[in-house]
């Protein structure tokens, strides 16, 4: 059996800040890189077109729906003949630079039907000197015809559990997936607010308490120094993944979506979802004709004080009990 093709599958919406870095790194290993672009206006499409391995397709959805976009990527990838390993990465994710020297990479490169691979993030801190490790996520599998995961608009598994072959699960320990998200802190803040607003629209009964706990967790993981092998092989090729990022944007697409949600639903609908005053200041100072007020009731302010004050102990039995009671009341 010959080696399968390695197909990188990536959704994009206004990812110009990191896309050059991502495509430079992915081009080192992928046979094809499928980019499903969802109406980018920041130059992402133009960046993608510079890379010979990229197959650029259009995601015509007007809102976030992860199952739909995975189907789009899968369908395009399956037009390529031959055996294939699907590797589903976001644009802010690259392998640590030692990946090609590892036994785990050899397993991926020689994958067989039923093989599915789990990875861990190395979440890079804003200082670009430290990181934390996440839990396991399944991001690659030998394509044997199984369709994308169950219906879902957000946070679904990127690749399915094999249904047409005997599953053979692997855990990639020899290298990590560098997650660049937190380096662009301002964008991460906007992204987390967007997720909370969007979820509240899709699931009106979803508690703002649950949303806060989901997106404002204090990391349990140990803060580690970035080791040389994460970066060395890239640097030898002249690739500096941190210096290659463009962190100049002030307003992000998520900010614009949040504003539209406020216009459509009104601030009262989102009153228990906390937004820091600095976000309002940023919006009002950088967007003409916008003058948003941070309108929160006394109850909303008290709720935030409680949630923020208990963030570091939110898993304790007492706090989980109080949260449960508050979800009934609020």
Short mmCIF file of N, CA and C in Angstrom, two decimals, residues 99-208:
data_model
loop_
_atom_site.label_atom_id
_atom_site.label_comp_id
_atom_site.label_asym_id
_atom_site.label_seq_id
_atom_site.Cartn_x
_atom_site.Cartn_y
_atom_site.Cartn_z
N UNK A 99 8.03 18.09 14.09
CA UNK A 99 7.05 17.05 13.76
C UNK A 99 7.58 16.00 12.80
N UNK A 100 8.35 16.41 11.79
CA UNK A 100 8.79 15.45 10.77
C UNK A 100 9.85 14.48 11.27
N UNK A 101 10.40 14.74 12.45
CA UNK A 101 11.44 13.88 13.02
C UNK A 101 10.86 12.81 13.95
N UNK A 102 9.55 12.74 14.07
CA UNK A 102 8.94 11.92 15.12
C UNK A 102 8.32 10.63 14.59
N UNK A 103 8.20 9.67 15.49
CA UNK A 103 7.53 8.41 15.16
C UNK A 103 6.04 8.63 14.90
N UNK A 104 5.45 9.57 15.62
CA UNK A 104 4.03 9.83 15.41
C UNK A 104 3.76 10.36 14.00
N UNK A 105 4.66 11.19 13.50
CA UNK A 105 4.49 11.69 12.13
C UNK A 105 4.62 10.56 11.12
N UNK A 106 5.49 9.62 11.41
CA UNK A 106 5.63 8.45 10.54
C UNK A 106 4.31 7.65 10.51
N UNK A 107 3.66 7.55 11.65
CA UNK A 107 2.37 6.85 11.70
C UNK A 107 1.31 7.58 10.88
N UNK A 108 1.29 8.90 10.99
CA UNK A 108 0.32 9.69 10.22
C UNK A 108 0.60 9.56 8.72
N UNK A 109 1.86 9.65 8.35
CA UNK A 109 2.25 9.59 6.94
C UNK A 109 1.96 8.24 6.31
N UNK A 110 1.89 7.20 7.13
CA UNK A 110 1.64 5.83 6.64
C UNK A 110 0.32 5.28 7.18
N UNK A 111 -0.63 6.17 7.43
CA UNK A 111 -1.90 5.77 8.03
C UNK A 111 -2.66 4.79 7.14
N UNK A 112 -3.50 4.01 7.80
CA UNK A 112 -4.31 2.99 7.12
C UNK A 112 -5.78 3.18 7.51
N UNK A 113 -6.69 2.56 6.76
CA UNK A 113 -8.11 2.69 7.09
C UNK A 113 -8.40 2.37 8.56
N UNK A 114 -9.18 3.23 9.19
CA UNK A 114 -9.51 3.08 10.60
C UNK A 114 -8.67 3.93 11.52
N UNK A 115 -7.52 4.41 11.04
CA UNK A 115 -6.64 5.22 11.89
C UNK A 115 -7.26 6.59 12.15
N UNK A 116 -7.26 6.98 13.40
CA UNK A 116 -7.71 8.31 13.80
C UNK A 116 -6.72 8.85 14.81
N UNK A 117 -6.39 10.14 14.69
CA UNK A 117 -5.29 10.72 15.46
C UNK A 117 -5.78 11.86 16.35
N UNK A 118 -5.37 11.80 17.62
CA UNK A 118 -5.68 12.84 18.60
C UNK A 118 -4.43 13.68 18.86
N UNK A 119 -4.64 14.98 19.02
CA UNK A 119 -3.55 15.92 19.22
C UNK A 119 -3.82 16.77 20.47
N UNK A 120 -2.76 17.41 20.94
CA UNK A 120 -2.89 18.40 22.01
C UNK A 120 -2.38 19.74 21.53
N UNK A 121 -3.09 20.79 21.92
CA UNK A 121 -2.62 22.15 21.69
C UNK A 121 -1.46 22.48 22.61
N UNK A 122 -0.52 23.26 22.10
CA UNK A 122 0.40 24.04 22.91
C UNK A 122 -0.08 25.48 22.79
N UNK A 123 -0.82 25.94 23.78
CA UNK A 123 -1.43 27.27 23.74
C UNK A 123 -0.39 28.33 24.09
N UNK A 124 0.05 29.07 23.09
CA UNK A 124 1.11 30.06 23.30
C UNK A 124 0.54 31.29 24.01
N UNK A 125 1.23 31.73 25.04
CA UNK A 125 0.81 32.91 25.78
C UNK A 125 1.16 34.19 25.00
N UNK A 126 0.58 35.29 25.45
CA UNK A 126 0.76 36.56 24.76
C UNK A 126 2.22 37.00 24.71
N UNK A 127 3.04 36.55 25.68
CA UNK A 127 4.45 36.94 25.71
C UNK A 127 5.31 36.16 24.72
N UNK A 128 4.73 35.15 24.07
CA UNK A 128 5.44 34.30 23.09
C UNK A 128 6.64 33.58 23.71
N UNK A 129 6.62 33.42 25.02
CA UNK A 129 7.70 32.72 25.71
C UNK A 129 7.19 31.51 26.50
N UNK A 130 5.91 31.49 26.75
CA UNK A 130 5.33 30.44 27.58
C UNK A 130 4.11 29.82 26.89
N UNK A 131 3.74 28.65 27.39
CA UNK A 131 2.57 27.96 26.82
C UNK A 131 1.95 27.04 27.86
N UNK A 132 0.73 26.62 27.58
CA UNK A 132 0.06 25.59 28.36
C UNK A 132 -0.39 24.48 27.41
N UNK A 133 -0.60 23.30 27.95
CA UNK A 133 -1.03 22.15 27.15
C UNK A 133 -2.52 21.89 27.38
N UNK A 134 -3.24 21.63 26.31
CA UNK A 134 -4.67 21.34 26.39
C UNK A 134 -4.92 19.84 26.50
N UNK A 135 -6.20 19.47 26.54
CA UNK A 135 -6.58 18.07 26.47
C UNK A 135 -6.54 17.55 25.04
N UNK A 136 -6.97 16.31 24.85
CA UNK A 136 -6.90 15.66 23.55
C UNK A 136 -8.07 16.08 22.65
N UNK A 137 -7.77 16.21 21.35
CA UNK A 137 -8.79 16.49 20.34
C UNK A 137 -8.49 15.69 19.08
N UNK A 138 -9.53 15.11 18.46
CA UNK A 138 -9.32 14.32 17.24
C UNK A 138 -9.39 15.24 16.02
N UNK A 139 -8.24 15.37 15.34
CA UNK A 139 -8.14 16.31 14.23
C UNK A 139 -7.67 15.67 12.93
N UNK A 140 -7.42 14.36 12.92
CA UNK A 140 -6.97 13.72 11.69
C UNK A 140 -7.46 12.28 11.64
N UNK A 141 -7.78 11.83 10.41
CA UNK A 141 -8.12 10.41 10.24
C UNK A 141 -7.92 10.00 8.79
N UNK A 142 -7.70 8.71 8.59
CA UNK A 142 -7.62 8.15 7.25
C UNK A 142 -9.04 8.14 6.69
N UNK A 143 -9.23 8.82 5.57
CA UNK A 143 -10.58 8.93 5.03
C UNK A 143 -11.02 7.61 4.41
N UNK A 144 -12.02 7.02 5.04
CA UNK A 144 -12.58 5.78 4.52
C UNK A 144 -14.07 5.93 4.25
N UNK A 145 -14.48 7.20 4.05
CA UNK A 145 -15.84 7.46 3.60
C UNK A 145 -16.82 7.90 4.65
N UNK A 146 -16.42 7.89 5.92
CA UNK A 146 -17.33 8.33 6.97
C UNK A 146 -17.60 9.83 6.82
N UNK A 147 -18.85 10.21 6.99
CA UNK A 147 -19.23 11.61 6.84
C UNK A 147 -18.84 12.42 8.07
N UNK A 148 -18.82 13.76 7.92
CA UNK A 148 -18.47 14.62 9.06
C UNK A 148 -19.36 14.37 10.26
N UNK A 149 -18.95 14.89 11.43
CA UNK A 149 -19.66 14.62 12.69
C UNK A 149 -21.10 15.12 12.68
N UNK A 150 -21.78 14.83 13.77
CA UNK A 150 -23.20 15.15 13.90
C UNK A 150 -23.47 16.63 13.69
N UNK A 151 -24.72 16.91 13.40
CA UNK A 151 -25.16 18.27 13.16
C UNK A 151 -24.80 19.17 14.35
N UNK A 152 -24.24 20.32 14.06
CA UNK A 152 -23.90 21.25 15.13
C UNK A 152 -23.37 22.54 14.55
N UNK A 153 -23.71 23.65 15.18
CA UNK A 153 -23.30 24.94 14.65
C UNK A 153 -21.97 25.41 15.23
N UNK A 154 -21.56 24.83 16.36
CA UNK A 154 -20.35 25.34 17.01
C UNK A 154 -19.68 24.23 17.83
N UNK A 155 -18.35 24.27 17.83
CA UNK A 155 -17.52 23.39 18.66
C UNK A 155 -17.81 21.89 18.45
N UNK A 156 -17.91 21.48 17.20
CA UNK A 156 -18.08 20.06 16.90
C UNK A 156 -16.72 19.41 16.72
N UNK A 157 -16.69 18.07 16.73
CA UNK A 157 -15.46 17.35 16.40
C UNK A 157 -15.13 17.61 14.93
N UNK A 158 -13.87 17.84 14.63
CA UNK A 158 -13.49 18.22 13.27
C UNK A 158 -13.50 17.04 12.30
N UNK A 159 -13.18 15.86 12.79
CA UNK A 159 -13.21 14.67 11.95
C UNK A 159 -14.05 13.60 12.66
N UNK A 160 -14.67 12.70 11.91
CA UNK A 160 -15.56 11.72 12.51
C UNK A 160 -14.84 10.48 13.01
N UNK A 161 -15.51 9.76 13.87
CA UNK A 161 -15.04 8.44 14.28
C UNK A 161 -15.29 7.49 13.12
N UNK A 162 -14.29 6.71 12.71
CA UNK A 162 -14.46 5.83 11.54
C UNK A 162 -15.64 4.87 11.70
N UNK A 163 -16.50 4.85 10.68
CA UNK A 163 -17.66 3.96 10.68
C UNK A 163 -17.52 2.80 9.71
N UNK A 164 -16.64 2.95 8.73
CA UNK A 164 -16.52 1.96 7.67
C UNK A 164 -15.27 1.09 7.80
N UNK A 165 -14.53 1.28 8.89
CA UNK A 165 -13.35 0.48 9.17
C UNK A 165 -13.26 0.28 10.68
N UNK A 166 -12.50 -0.70 11.10
CA UNK A 166 -12.28 -0.90 12.54
C UNK A 166 -11.43 0.24 13.07
N UNK A 167 -11.93 1.04 14.02
CA UNK A 167 -11.18 2.19 14.51
C UNK A 167 -9.87 1.79 15.18
N UNK A 168 -8.84 2.56 14.90
CA UNK A 168 -7.53 2.37 15.52
C UNK A 168 -7.06 3.75 15.99
N UNK A 169 -7.25 4.03 17.27
CA UNK A 169 -7.03 5.37 17.80
C UNK A 169 -5.58 5.57 18.21
N UNK A 170 -5.01 6.72 17.80
CA UNK A 170 -3.64 7.08 18.14
C UNK A 170 -3.65 8.41 18.91
N UNK A 171 -2.68 8.55 19.80
CA UNK A 171 -2.50 9.79 20.56
C UNK A 171 -1.12 10.33 20.25
N UNK A 172 -1.08 11.50 19.62
CA UNK A 172 0.18 12.08 19.15
C UNK A 172 0.87 12.77 20.32
N UNK A 173 1.92 12.15 20.80
CA UNK A 173 2.67 12.68 21.94
C UNK A 173 4.01 13.28 21.55
N UNK A 174 4.52 12.92 20.36
CA UNK A 174 5.87 13.33 19.98
C UNK A 174 5.96 14.79 19.55
N UNK A 175 4.84 15.36 19.16
CA UNK A 175 4.83 16.79 18.82
C UNK A 175 3.46 17.36 19.18
N UNK A 176 3.36 18.68 19.18
CA UNK A 176 2.12 19.37 19.55
C UNK A 176 1.64 20.25 18.39
N UNK A 177 0.43 20.75 18.57
CA UNK A 177 -0.12 21.74 17.64
C UNK A 177 -0.03 23.10 18.32
N UNK A 178 0.84 23.95 17.79
CA UNK A 178 0.99 25.30 18.33
C UNK A 178 -0.28 26.10 18.05
N UNK A 179 -0.89 26.62 19.11
CA UNK A 179 -2.11 27.41 18.99
C UNK A 179 -1.76 28.87 19.22
N UNK A 180 -1.93 29.67 18.19
CA UNK A 180 -1.48 31.06 18.20
C UNK A 180 -2.52 32.03 18.74
N UNK A 181 -3.71 31.58 19.01
CA UNK A 181 -4.85 32.45 19.30
C UNK A 181 -4.57 33.49 20.37
N UNK A 182 -4.03 33.06 21.50
CA UNK A 182 -3.90 33.96 22.65
C UNK A 182 -2.87 35.06 22.44
N UNK A 183 -2.00 34.89 21.45
CA UNK A 183 -1.01 35.93 21.17
C UNK A 183 -1.72 37.23 20.79
N UNK A 184 -2.81 37.10 20.02
CA UNK A 184 -3.59 38.27 19.63
C UNK A 184 -4.72 38.42 20.65
N UNK A 185 -4.36 38.94 21.81
CA UNK A 185 -5.27 38.93 22.96
C UNK A 185 -6.57 39.68 22.68
N UNK A 186 -6.46 40.86 22.06
CA UNK A 186 -7.65 41.66 21.81
C UNK A 186 -8.64 40.91 20.92
N UNK A 187 -8.13 40.21 19.93
CA UNK A 187 -8.99 39.43 19.04
C UNK A 187 -9.62 38.26 19.80
N UNK A 188 -8.87 37.65 20.69
CA UNK A 188 -9.40 36.54 21.48
C UNK A 188 -10.56 37.00 22.36
N UNK A 189 -10.44 38.18 22.94
CA UNK A 189 -11.52 38.74 23.75
C UNK A 189 -12.78 38.90 22.91
N UNK A 190 -12.62 39.49 21.73
CA UNK A 190 -13.77 39.70 20.84
C UNK A 190 -14.37 38.37 20.40
N UNK A 191 -13.52 37.40 20.13
CA UNK A 191 -13.99 36.07 19.71
C UNK A 191 -14.83 35.42 20.80
N UNK A 192 -14.39 35.52 22.04
CA UNK A 192 -15.13 34.90 23.14
C UNK A 192 -16.47 35.58 23.40
N UNK A 193 -16.51 36.91 23.25
CA UNK A 193 -17.79 37.62 23.37
C UNK A 193 -18.73 37.18 22.25
N UNK A 194 -18.19 37.11 21.04
CA UNK A 194 -18.99 36.67 19.89
C UNK A 194 -19.59 35.29 20.13
N UNK A 195 -18.78 34.35 20.60
CA UNK A 195 -19.28 33.00 20.85
C UNK A 195 -20.44 33.02 21.84
N UNK A 196 -20.33 33.84 22.88
CA UNK A 196 -21.39 33.90 23.89
C UNK A 196 -22.67 34.51 23.31
N UNK A 197 -22.52 35.59 22.55
CA UNK A 197 -23.70 36.22 21.93
C UNK A 197 -24.35 35.27 20.93
N UNK A 198 -23.53 34.65 20.11
CA UNK A 198 -24.05 33.77 19.06
C UNK A 198 -24.77 32.56 19.68
N UNK A 199 -24.20 32.01 20.72
CA UNK A 199 -24.83 30.88 21.40
C UNK A 199 -26.15 31.30 22.03
N UNK A 200 -26.20 32.50 22.60
CA UNK A 200 -27.44 32.99 23.21
C UNK A 200 -28.54 33.14 22.17
N UNK A 201 -28.16 33.50 20.95
CA UNK A 201 -29.14 33.62 19.87
C UNK A 201 -29.62 32.23 19.43
N UNK A 202 -28.68 31.32 19.27
CA UNK A 202 -29.02 29.98 18.81
C UNK A 202 -29.72 29.16 19.89
N UNK A 203 -29.36 29.40 21.14
CA UNK A 203 -29.94 28.66 22.26
C UNK A 203 -30.43 29.66 23.31
N UNK A 204 -31.60 30.25 23.08
CA UNK A 204 -32.08 31.32 23.98
C UNK A 204 -32.17 30.91 25.44
N UNK A 205 -32.37 29.63 25.70
CA UNK A 205 -32.50 29.17 27.09
C UNK A 205 -31.15 28.90 27.75
N UNK A 206 -30.09 29.03 27.00
CA UNK A 206 -28.76 28.80 27.55
C UNK A 206 -28.44 29.87 28.59
N UNK A 207 -28.01 29.45 29.73
CA UNK A 207 -27.75 30.38 30.83
C UNK A 207 -26.48 31.19 30.58
N UNK A 208 -26.55 32.48 30.88
CA UNK A 208 -25.37 33.34 30.80
C UNK A 208 -24.31 32.89 31.80
#
